[in-house]
Coordinates of C-alpha atoms in Angstrom, one line a residue:
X1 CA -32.0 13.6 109.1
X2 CA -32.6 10.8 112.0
X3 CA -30.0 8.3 112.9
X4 CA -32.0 5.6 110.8
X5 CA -32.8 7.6 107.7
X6 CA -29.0 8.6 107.7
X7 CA -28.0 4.7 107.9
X8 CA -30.3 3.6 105.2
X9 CA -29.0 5.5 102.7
X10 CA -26.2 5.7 103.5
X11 CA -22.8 3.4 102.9
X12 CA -20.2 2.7 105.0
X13 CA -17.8 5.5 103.5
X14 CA -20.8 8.0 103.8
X15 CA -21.3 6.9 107.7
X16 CA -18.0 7.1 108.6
X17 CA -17.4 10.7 107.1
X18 CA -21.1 11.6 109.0
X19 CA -18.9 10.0 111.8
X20 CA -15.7 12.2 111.3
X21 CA -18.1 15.3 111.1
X22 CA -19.3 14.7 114.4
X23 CA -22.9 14.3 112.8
X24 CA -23.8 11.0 114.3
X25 CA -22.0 9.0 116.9
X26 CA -20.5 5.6 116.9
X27 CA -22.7 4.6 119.8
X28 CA -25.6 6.0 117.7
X29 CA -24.7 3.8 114.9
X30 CA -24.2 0.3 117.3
X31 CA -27.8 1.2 118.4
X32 CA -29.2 1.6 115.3
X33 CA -27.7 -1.7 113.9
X34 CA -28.7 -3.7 117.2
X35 CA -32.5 -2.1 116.8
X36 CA -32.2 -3.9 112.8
X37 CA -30.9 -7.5 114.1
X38 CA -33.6 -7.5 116.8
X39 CA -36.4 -6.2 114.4
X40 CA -35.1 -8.6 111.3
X41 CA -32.7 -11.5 112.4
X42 CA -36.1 -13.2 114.0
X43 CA -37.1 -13.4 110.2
X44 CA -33.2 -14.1 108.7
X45 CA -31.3 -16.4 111.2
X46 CA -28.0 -14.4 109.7
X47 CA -26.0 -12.8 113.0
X48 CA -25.2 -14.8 115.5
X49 CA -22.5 -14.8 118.2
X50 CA -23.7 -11.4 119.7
X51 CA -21.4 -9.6 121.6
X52 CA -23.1 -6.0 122.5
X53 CA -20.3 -5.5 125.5
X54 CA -17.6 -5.7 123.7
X55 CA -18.5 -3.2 120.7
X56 CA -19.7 -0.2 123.1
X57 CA -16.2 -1.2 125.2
X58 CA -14.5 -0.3 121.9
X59 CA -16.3 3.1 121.4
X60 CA -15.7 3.7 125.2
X61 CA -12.1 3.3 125.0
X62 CA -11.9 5.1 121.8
X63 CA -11.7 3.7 118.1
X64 CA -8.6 3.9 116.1
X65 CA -9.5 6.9 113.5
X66 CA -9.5 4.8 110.6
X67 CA -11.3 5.0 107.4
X68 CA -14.3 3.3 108.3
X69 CA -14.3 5.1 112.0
X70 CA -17.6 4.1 114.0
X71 CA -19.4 1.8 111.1
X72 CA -21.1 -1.3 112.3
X73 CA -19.6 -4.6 111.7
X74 CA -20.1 -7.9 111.1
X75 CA -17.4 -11.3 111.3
X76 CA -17.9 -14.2 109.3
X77 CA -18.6 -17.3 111.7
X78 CA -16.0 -19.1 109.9
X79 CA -12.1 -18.1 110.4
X80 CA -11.4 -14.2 111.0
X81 CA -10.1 -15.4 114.3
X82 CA -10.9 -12.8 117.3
X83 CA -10.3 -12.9 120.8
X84 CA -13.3 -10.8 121.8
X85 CA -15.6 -13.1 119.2
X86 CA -15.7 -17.1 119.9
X87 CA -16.7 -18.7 117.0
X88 CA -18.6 -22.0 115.5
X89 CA -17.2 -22.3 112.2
X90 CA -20.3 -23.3 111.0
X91 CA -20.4 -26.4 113.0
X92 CA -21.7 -27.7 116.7
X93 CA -18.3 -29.6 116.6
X94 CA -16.6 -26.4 116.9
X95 CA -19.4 -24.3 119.0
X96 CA -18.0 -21.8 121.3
X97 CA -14.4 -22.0 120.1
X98 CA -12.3 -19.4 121.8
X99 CA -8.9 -18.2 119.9
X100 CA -6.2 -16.6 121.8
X101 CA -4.8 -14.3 119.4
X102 CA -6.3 -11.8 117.0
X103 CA -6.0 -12.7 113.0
X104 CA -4.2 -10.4 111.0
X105 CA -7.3 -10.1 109.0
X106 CA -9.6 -8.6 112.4
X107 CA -6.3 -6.9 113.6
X108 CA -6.5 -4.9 110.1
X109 CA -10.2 -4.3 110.5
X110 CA -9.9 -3.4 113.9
X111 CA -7.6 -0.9 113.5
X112 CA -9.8 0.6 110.0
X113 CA -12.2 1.8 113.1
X114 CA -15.1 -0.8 112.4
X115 CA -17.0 -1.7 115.5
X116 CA -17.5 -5.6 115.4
X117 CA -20.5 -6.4 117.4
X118 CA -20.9 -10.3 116.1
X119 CA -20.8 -13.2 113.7
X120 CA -22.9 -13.7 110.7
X121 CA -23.5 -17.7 109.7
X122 CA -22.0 -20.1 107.6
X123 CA -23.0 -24.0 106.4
X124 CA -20.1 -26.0 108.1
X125 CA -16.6 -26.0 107.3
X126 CA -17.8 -23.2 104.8
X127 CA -18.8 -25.8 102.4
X128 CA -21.7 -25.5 99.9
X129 CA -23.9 -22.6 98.4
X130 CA -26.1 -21.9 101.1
X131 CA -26.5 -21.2 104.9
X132 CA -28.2 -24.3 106.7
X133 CA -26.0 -25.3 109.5
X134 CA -27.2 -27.1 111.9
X135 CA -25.4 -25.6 115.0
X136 CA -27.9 -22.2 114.2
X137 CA -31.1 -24.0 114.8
X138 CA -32.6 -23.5 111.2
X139 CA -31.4 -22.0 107.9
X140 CA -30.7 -18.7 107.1
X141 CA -33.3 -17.0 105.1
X142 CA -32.6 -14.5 101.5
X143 CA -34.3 -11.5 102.3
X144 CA -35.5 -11.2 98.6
X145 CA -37.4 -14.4 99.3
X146 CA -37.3 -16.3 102.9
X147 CA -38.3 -19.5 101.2
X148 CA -35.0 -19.1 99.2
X149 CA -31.3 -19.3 100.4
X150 CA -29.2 -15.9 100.8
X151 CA -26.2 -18.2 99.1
X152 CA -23.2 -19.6 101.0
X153 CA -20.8 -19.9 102.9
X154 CA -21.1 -16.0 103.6
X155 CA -25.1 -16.5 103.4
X156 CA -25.5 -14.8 106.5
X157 CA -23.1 -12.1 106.1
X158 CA -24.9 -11.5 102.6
X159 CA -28.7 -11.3 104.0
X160 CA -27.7 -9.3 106.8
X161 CA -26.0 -6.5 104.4
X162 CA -28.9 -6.6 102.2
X163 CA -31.5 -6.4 104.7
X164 CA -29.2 -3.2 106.2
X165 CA -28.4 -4.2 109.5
X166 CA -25.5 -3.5 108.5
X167 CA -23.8 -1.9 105.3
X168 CA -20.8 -4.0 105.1
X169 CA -19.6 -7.3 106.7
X170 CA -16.6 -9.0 106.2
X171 CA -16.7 -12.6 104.3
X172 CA -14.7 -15.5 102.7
X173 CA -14.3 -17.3 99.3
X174 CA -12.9 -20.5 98.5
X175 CA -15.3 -21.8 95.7
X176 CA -17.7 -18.6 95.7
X177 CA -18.7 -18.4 98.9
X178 CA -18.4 -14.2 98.7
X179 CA -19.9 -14.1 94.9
X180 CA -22.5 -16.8 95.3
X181 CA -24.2 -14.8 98.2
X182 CA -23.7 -11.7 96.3
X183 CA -25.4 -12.6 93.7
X184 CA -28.2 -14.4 95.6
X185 CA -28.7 -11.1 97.4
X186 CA -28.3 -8.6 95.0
X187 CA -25.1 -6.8 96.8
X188 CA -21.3 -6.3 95.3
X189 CA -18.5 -9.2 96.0
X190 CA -15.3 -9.0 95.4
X191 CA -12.7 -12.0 95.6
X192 CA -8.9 -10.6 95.7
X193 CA -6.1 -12.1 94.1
X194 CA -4.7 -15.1 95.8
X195 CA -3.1 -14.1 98.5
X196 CA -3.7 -10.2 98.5
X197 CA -5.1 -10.8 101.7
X198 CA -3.5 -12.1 105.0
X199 CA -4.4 -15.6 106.3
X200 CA -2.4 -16.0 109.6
X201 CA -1.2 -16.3 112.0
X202 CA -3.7 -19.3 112.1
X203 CA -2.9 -20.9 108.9
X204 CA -0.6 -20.2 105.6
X205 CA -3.0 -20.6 103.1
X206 CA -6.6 -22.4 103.2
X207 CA -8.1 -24.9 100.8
X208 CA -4.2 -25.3 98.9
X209 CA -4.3 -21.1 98.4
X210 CA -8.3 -21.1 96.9
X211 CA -9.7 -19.5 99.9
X212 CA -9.3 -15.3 101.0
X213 CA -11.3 -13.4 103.2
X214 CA -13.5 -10.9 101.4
X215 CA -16.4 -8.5 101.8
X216 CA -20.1 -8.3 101.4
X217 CA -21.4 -4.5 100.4
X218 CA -23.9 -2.1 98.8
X219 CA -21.3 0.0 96.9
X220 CA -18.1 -0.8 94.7
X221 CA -16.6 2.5 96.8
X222 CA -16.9 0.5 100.2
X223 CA -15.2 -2.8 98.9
X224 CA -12.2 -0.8 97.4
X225 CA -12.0 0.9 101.3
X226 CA -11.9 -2.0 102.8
X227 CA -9.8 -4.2 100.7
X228 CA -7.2 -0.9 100.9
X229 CA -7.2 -1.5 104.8
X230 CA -6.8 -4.8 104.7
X231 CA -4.3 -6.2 101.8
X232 CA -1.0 -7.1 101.8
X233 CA 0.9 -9.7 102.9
X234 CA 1.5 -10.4 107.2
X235 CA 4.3 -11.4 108.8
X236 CA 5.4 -14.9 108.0
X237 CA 3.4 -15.4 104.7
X238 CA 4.5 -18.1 102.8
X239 CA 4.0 -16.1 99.2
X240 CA 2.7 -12.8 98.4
X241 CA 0.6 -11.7 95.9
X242 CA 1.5 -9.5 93.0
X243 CA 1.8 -5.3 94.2
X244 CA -0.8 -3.0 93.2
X245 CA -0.2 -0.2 91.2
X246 CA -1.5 2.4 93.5
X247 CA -4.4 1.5 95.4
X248 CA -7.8 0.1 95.1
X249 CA -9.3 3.5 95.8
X250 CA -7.4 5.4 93.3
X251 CA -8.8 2.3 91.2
X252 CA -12.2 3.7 91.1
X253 CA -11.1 7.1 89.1
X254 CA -12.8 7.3 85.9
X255 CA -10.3 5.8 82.8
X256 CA -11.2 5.8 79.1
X257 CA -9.2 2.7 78.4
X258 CA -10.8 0.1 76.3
X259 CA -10.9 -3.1 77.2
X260 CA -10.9 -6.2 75.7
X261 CA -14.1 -8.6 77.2
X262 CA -15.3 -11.8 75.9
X263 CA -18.3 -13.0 77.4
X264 CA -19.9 -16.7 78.1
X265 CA -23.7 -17.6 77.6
X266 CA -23.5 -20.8 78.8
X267 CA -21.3 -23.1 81.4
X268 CA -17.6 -22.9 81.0
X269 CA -17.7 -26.5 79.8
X270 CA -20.8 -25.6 77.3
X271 CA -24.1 -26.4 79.1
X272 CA -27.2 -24.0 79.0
X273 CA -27.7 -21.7 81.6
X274 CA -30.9 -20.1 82.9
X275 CA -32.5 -18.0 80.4
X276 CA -32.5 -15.0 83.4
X277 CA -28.9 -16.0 83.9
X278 CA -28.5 -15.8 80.3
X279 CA -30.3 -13.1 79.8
X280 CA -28.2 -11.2 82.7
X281 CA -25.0 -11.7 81.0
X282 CA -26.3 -11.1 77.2
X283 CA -27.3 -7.3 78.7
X284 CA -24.3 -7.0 80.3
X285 CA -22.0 -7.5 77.2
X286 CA -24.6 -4.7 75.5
X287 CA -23.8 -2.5 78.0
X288 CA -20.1 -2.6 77.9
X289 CA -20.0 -2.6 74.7
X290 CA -22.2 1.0 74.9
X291 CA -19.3 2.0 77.1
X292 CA -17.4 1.6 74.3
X293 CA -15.4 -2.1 75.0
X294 CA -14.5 -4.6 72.3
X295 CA -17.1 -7.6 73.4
X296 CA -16.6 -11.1 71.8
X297 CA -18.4 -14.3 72.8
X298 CA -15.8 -17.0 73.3
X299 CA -15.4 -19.5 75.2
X300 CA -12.0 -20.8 77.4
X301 CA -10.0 -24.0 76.5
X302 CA -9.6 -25.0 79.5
X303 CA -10.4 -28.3 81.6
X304 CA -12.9 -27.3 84.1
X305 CA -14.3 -30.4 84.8
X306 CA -10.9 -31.7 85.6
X307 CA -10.4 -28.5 88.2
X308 CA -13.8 -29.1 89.7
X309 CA -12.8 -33.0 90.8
X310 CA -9.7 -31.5 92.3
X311 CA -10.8 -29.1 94.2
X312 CA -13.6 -31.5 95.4
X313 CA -10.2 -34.1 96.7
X314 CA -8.5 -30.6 98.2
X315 CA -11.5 -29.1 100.3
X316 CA -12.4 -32.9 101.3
X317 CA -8.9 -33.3 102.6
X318 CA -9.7 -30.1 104.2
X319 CA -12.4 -30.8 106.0
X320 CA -10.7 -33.8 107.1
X321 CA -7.9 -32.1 108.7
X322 CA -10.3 -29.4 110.0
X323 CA -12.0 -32.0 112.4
X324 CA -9.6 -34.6 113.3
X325 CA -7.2 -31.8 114.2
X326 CA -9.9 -30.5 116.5
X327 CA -10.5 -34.3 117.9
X328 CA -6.9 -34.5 118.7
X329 CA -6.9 -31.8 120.0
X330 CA -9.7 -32.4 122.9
X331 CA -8.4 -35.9 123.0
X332 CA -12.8 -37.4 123.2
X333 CA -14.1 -39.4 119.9
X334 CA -16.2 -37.4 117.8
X335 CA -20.1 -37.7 118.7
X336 CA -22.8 -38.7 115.9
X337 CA -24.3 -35.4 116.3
X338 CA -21.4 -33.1 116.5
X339 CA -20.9 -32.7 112.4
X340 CA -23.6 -33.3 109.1
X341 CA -23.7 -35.9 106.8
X342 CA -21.7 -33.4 104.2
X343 CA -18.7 -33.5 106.4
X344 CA -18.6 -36.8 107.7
X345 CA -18.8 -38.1 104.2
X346 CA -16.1 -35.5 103.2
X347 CA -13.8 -37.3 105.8
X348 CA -14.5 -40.8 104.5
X349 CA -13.7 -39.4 100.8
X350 CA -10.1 -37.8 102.3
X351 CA -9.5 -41.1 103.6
X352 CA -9.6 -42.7 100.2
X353 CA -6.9 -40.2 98.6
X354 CA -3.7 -40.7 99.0
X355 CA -0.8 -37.8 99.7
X356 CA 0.3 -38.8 95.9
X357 CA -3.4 -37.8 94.8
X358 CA -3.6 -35.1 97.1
X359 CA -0.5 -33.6 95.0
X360 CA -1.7 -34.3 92.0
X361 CA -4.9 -32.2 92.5
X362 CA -2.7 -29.6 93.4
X363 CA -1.1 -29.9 90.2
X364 CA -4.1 -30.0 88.4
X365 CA -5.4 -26.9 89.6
X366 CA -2.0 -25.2 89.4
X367 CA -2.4 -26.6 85.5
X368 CA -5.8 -25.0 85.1
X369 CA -4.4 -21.6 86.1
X370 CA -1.9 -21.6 83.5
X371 CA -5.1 -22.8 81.2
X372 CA -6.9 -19.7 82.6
X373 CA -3.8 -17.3 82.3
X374 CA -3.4 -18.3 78.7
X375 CA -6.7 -17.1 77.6
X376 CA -6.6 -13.9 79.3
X377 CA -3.6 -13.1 77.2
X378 CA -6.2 -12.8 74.6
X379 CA -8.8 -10.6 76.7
X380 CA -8.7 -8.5 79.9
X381 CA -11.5 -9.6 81.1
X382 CA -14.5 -12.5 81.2
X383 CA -18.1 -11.8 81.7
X384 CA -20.2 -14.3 82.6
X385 CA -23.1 -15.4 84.9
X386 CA -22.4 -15.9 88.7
X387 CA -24.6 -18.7 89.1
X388 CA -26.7 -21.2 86.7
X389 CA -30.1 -20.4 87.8
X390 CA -31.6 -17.9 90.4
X391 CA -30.9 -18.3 94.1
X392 CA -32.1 -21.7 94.9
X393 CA -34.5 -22.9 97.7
X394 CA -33.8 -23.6 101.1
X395 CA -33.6 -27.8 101.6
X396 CA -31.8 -28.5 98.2
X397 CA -28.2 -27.9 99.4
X398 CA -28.6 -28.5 102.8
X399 CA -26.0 -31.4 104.3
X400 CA -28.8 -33.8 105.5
X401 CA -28.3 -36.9 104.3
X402 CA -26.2 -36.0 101.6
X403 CA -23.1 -37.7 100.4
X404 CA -20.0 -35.1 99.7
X405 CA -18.7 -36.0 96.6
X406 CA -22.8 -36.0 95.3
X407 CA -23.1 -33.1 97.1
X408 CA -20.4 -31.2 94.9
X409 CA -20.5 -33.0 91.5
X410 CA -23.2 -35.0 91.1
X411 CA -26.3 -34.2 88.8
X412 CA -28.1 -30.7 89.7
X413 CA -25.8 -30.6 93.1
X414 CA -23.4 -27.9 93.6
X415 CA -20.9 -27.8 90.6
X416 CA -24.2 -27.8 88.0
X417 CA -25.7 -24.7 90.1
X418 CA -22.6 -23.4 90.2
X419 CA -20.3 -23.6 87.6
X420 CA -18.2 -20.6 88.0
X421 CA -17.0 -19.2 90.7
X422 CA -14.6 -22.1 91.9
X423 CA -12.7 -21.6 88.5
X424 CA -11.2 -18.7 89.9
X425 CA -10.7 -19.6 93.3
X426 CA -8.3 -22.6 91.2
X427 CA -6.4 -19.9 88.9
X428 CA -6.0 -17.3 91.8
X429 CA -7.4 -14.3 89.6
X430 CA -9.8 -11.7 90.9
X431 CA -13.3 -11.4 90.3
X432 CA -16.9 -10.4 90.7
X433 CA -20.3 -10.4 91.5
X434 CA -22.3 -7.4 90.3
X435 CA -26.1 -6.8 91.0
X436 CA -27.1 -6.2 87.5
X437 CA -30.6 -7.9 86.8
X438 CA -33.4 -9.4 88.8
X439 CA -35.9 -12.0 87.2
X440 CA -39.3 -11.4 87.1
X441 CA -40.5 -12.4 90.9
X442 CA -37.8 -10.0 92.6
X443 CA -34.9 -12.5 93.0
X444 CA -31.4 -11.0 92.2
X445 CA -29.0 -12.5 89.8
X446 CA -25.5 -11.5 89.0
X447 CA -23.0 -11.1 86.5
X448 CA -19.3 -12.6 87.3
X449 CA -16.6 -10.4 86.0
X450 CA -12.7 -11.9 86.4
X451 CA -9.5 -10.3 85.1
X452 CA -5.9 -11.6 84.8
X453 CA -3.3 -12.7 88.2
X454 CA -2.8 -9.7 89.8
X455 CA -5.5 -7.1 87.8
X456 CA -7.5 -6.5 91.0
X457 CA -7.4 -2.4 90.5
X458 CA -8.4 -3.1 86.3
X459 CA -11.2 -5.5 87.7
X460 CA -12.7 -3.0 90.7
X461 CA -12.3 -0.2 88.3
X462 CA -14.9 -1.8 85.3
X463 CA -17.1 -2.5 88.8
X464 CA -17.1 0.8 89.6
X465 CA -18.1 2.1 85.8
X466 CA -20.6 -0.2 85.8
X467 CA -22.1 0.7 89.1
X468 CA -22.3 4.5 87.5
X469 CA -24.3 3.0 84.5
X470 CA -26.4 0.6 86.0
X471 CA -26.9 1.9 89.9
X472 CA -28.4 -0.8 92.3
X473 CA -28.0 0.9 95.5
X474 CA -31.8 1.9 96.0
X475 CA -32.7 -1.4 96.1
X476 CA -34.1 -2.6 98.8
X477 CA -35.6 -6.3 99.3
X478 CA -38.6 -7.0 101.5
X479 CA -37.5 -8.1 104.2
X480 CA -35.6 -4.6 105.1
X481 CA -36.7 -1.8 107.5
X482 CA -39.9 -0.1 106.3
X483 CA -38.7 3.8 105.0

């Protein structure tokens, strides 16, 4: 087998085992991945921030013999702070930043013997459910469909695995932005419970503990690898998250338990979904219940609405603090040009909430938690869509013109398409994004799956059963490598 039939079909587990074997070499792998960004990134606009040198200067010097020894990898160009890898953040405001330390979160990955070559994009700040940032020069493109977007804020990471230029790539989620590309895409995303990952030694927590890094992948096995190499608290972390029982690997070993799921057909507020949506979580909930799980429809008492206008004050406050920390910081006014309407609006909204506001949001999405924890007293776990609708077009969440708080709540704007994913960012719970249906014209649509506070290994387990049942790995959008 050649060097690019053994990368298509394989994962990242199966190439670093090839790897390990001596079957292939990490400088075989690097070549094959750059030969996929120059043949497909023309078409995608997902990996930016190349940096060729540095990734055969690791293999030179010799990779740390990790569990993911000599696998191509991607950074999200948004946090996962790198010394060898400047980044944008999304924005021409922060173009080129350089950081002089590693994050505990590329330290981690470093050392699981992954061989960073880049950065994938992300809409500024990491705000909204696509990939359009201006700093790239265009938006990034779904593979499924280039007139549609791959999802956001890890859009690029997401069109980049699913094209295959590379089988994993790291990501981050503070409203979605790991699920709502994986469902756009038609790949596996996983978000951890709050704080299960690290977050320094740049910052303590992001978006008042909503955001945590993540992955994009093909495979439920590759996600439980890389979450294993990179979980646990680092040094200085102002709260941990709740320990694991044993590992997110041995998660994935096969368990008879029955499970208690209650599924959602609509909004968690009660508006109509998509009828593919719909229909996505409808034969999901037959299919677990095949496997032999009590299924119930039913729907959680809790004020979503309420945590949605919150979370809109937090990540506005946010944003704010994101770029007037960096304008006092160069000590030169901020340019018209140098951030989108989204964000400057964003800043002007932060403005008008005061630090007793700011606490009370807080509060309020500390409340909803409880809400959410109450309720999954009475199941283990919630199916329901990922998104309203199908991946959206490009131009409809773009931040050109748009005003933030519009942007996120208004009619048919974010919080409409996707109703969600930010509910769990709130409570702090793990969930999931699985590849289970695709409507009629080839776009992908997922199902969300979230357990209780601290249920990661229950939550990637059901994945991983579901994966066996319904298999999505041979799928392969059009915009890929010809086989």
């Amino acid at each position: 087998m050649d060097v690019s039939e053994l990368y298509e079909t394989s994962d990242a587990v199966a190439l670093a085992d090839h790897v390990r074997r001596g079957e292939v070499h990490p400088a075989e792998l690097l070549d094959e991945a750059l030969r996929r960004v120059e043949a497909l990134n023309p078409r995608l606009n997902a990996v930016v921030m190349m940096r060729e040198g540095v990734a055969r200067r690791m293999i030179e010097e010799g990779l740390p013999d990790g569990p993911l020894k000599g696998v191509p990898f991607l950074l999200k160009d948004l946090g996962a702070e790198a010394i060898d890898f400047p980044g944008n953040n999304g924005s021409r405001l922060f173009a080129e930043t350089r950081y002089g330390k590693d994050s505990s979160i590329y330290a981690r990955l470093r050392a699981a013997g992954l061989v960073t070559f880049g950065r994938t994009t992300s809409p500024e700040g990491g705000v909204g459910p696509t990939t359009e940032a201006a700093v790239y020069g265009g938006p990034t493109r779904n593979p499924w469909n280039l007139e549609h977007t791959p999802g956001g804020s890890s859009g690029g990471a997401a069109a980049a695995v699913a094209a295959g230029i590379v089988p994993v790539a790291h990501g981050s989620d503070g409203g979605g932005s790991v699920r709502i590309p994986a469902s756009s895409c038609g790949l596996f995303g996983f978000k951890a419970t709050r704080a299960r990952l690290p977050d320094g030694p740049y910052v303590g927590e992001g978006w008042a503990g909503m955001a945590i890094d993540g992955f994009l992948t093909r495979t439920v096995r590759d996600t439980a690898v890389l979450l294993d190499a990179t979980q646990g608290p680092d040094l200085g972390a102002p709260y941990v998250a709740p320990p694991l029982e044993a590992s997110f690997g041995a998660a994935l070993a096969p368990s008879d338990r029955r499970l208690r799921v209650a599924f959602v057909t609509t909004t968690l507020t009660g508006e109509a979904i998509h009828p593919e949506c719909r229909s996505a979580v409808e034969a999901t909930a037959r299919l677990l219940e095949g496997m032999g799980h009590i299924v119930e429809e039913r729907l959680p008492r809790a004020d979503t609405s309420g945590m949605m206008a919150a979370w809109t004050k937090i990540v506005g406050c946010g944003t704010a603090l994101s770029v007037e920390s960096a304008v006092r910081r160069r000590g030169r006014p901020l340019a018209d040009d140098e951030i989108e309407s989204v964000a400057r609006t964003a800043i002007a909204y932060a403005r008008s909430i005061s630090g007793a506001d700011y606490l009370e949001a807080i509060n309020k999405v500390h409340a909803y938690g409880r809400e959410m924890a109450a309720f999954f007293e009475e199941c283990d776990v919630l199916l329901t869509a990922t998104l309203a609708e199908p991946p959206a077009r490009l131009g409809r969440f773009n931040h050109v013109g748009k005003d933030y708080v519009d942007y996120r709540m208004g009619p048919g704007m974010v919080f409409a398409y996707s109703p969600f994913t930010a509910a769990f960012n709130a409570s702090g719970q793990p969930a999931a994004s699985l590849p289970l249906h695709w409507t009629a014209d080839g776009l992908p649509v997922g199902v969300h799956l979230a357990a209780a506070y601290g249920r990661d290994e229950l939550l990637l387990g059901l994945c991983a059963r579901l994966e066996e049942a319904a298999p999505w790995f041979q799928r392969r959008p059009p915009v890929s490598m010809p086989r």
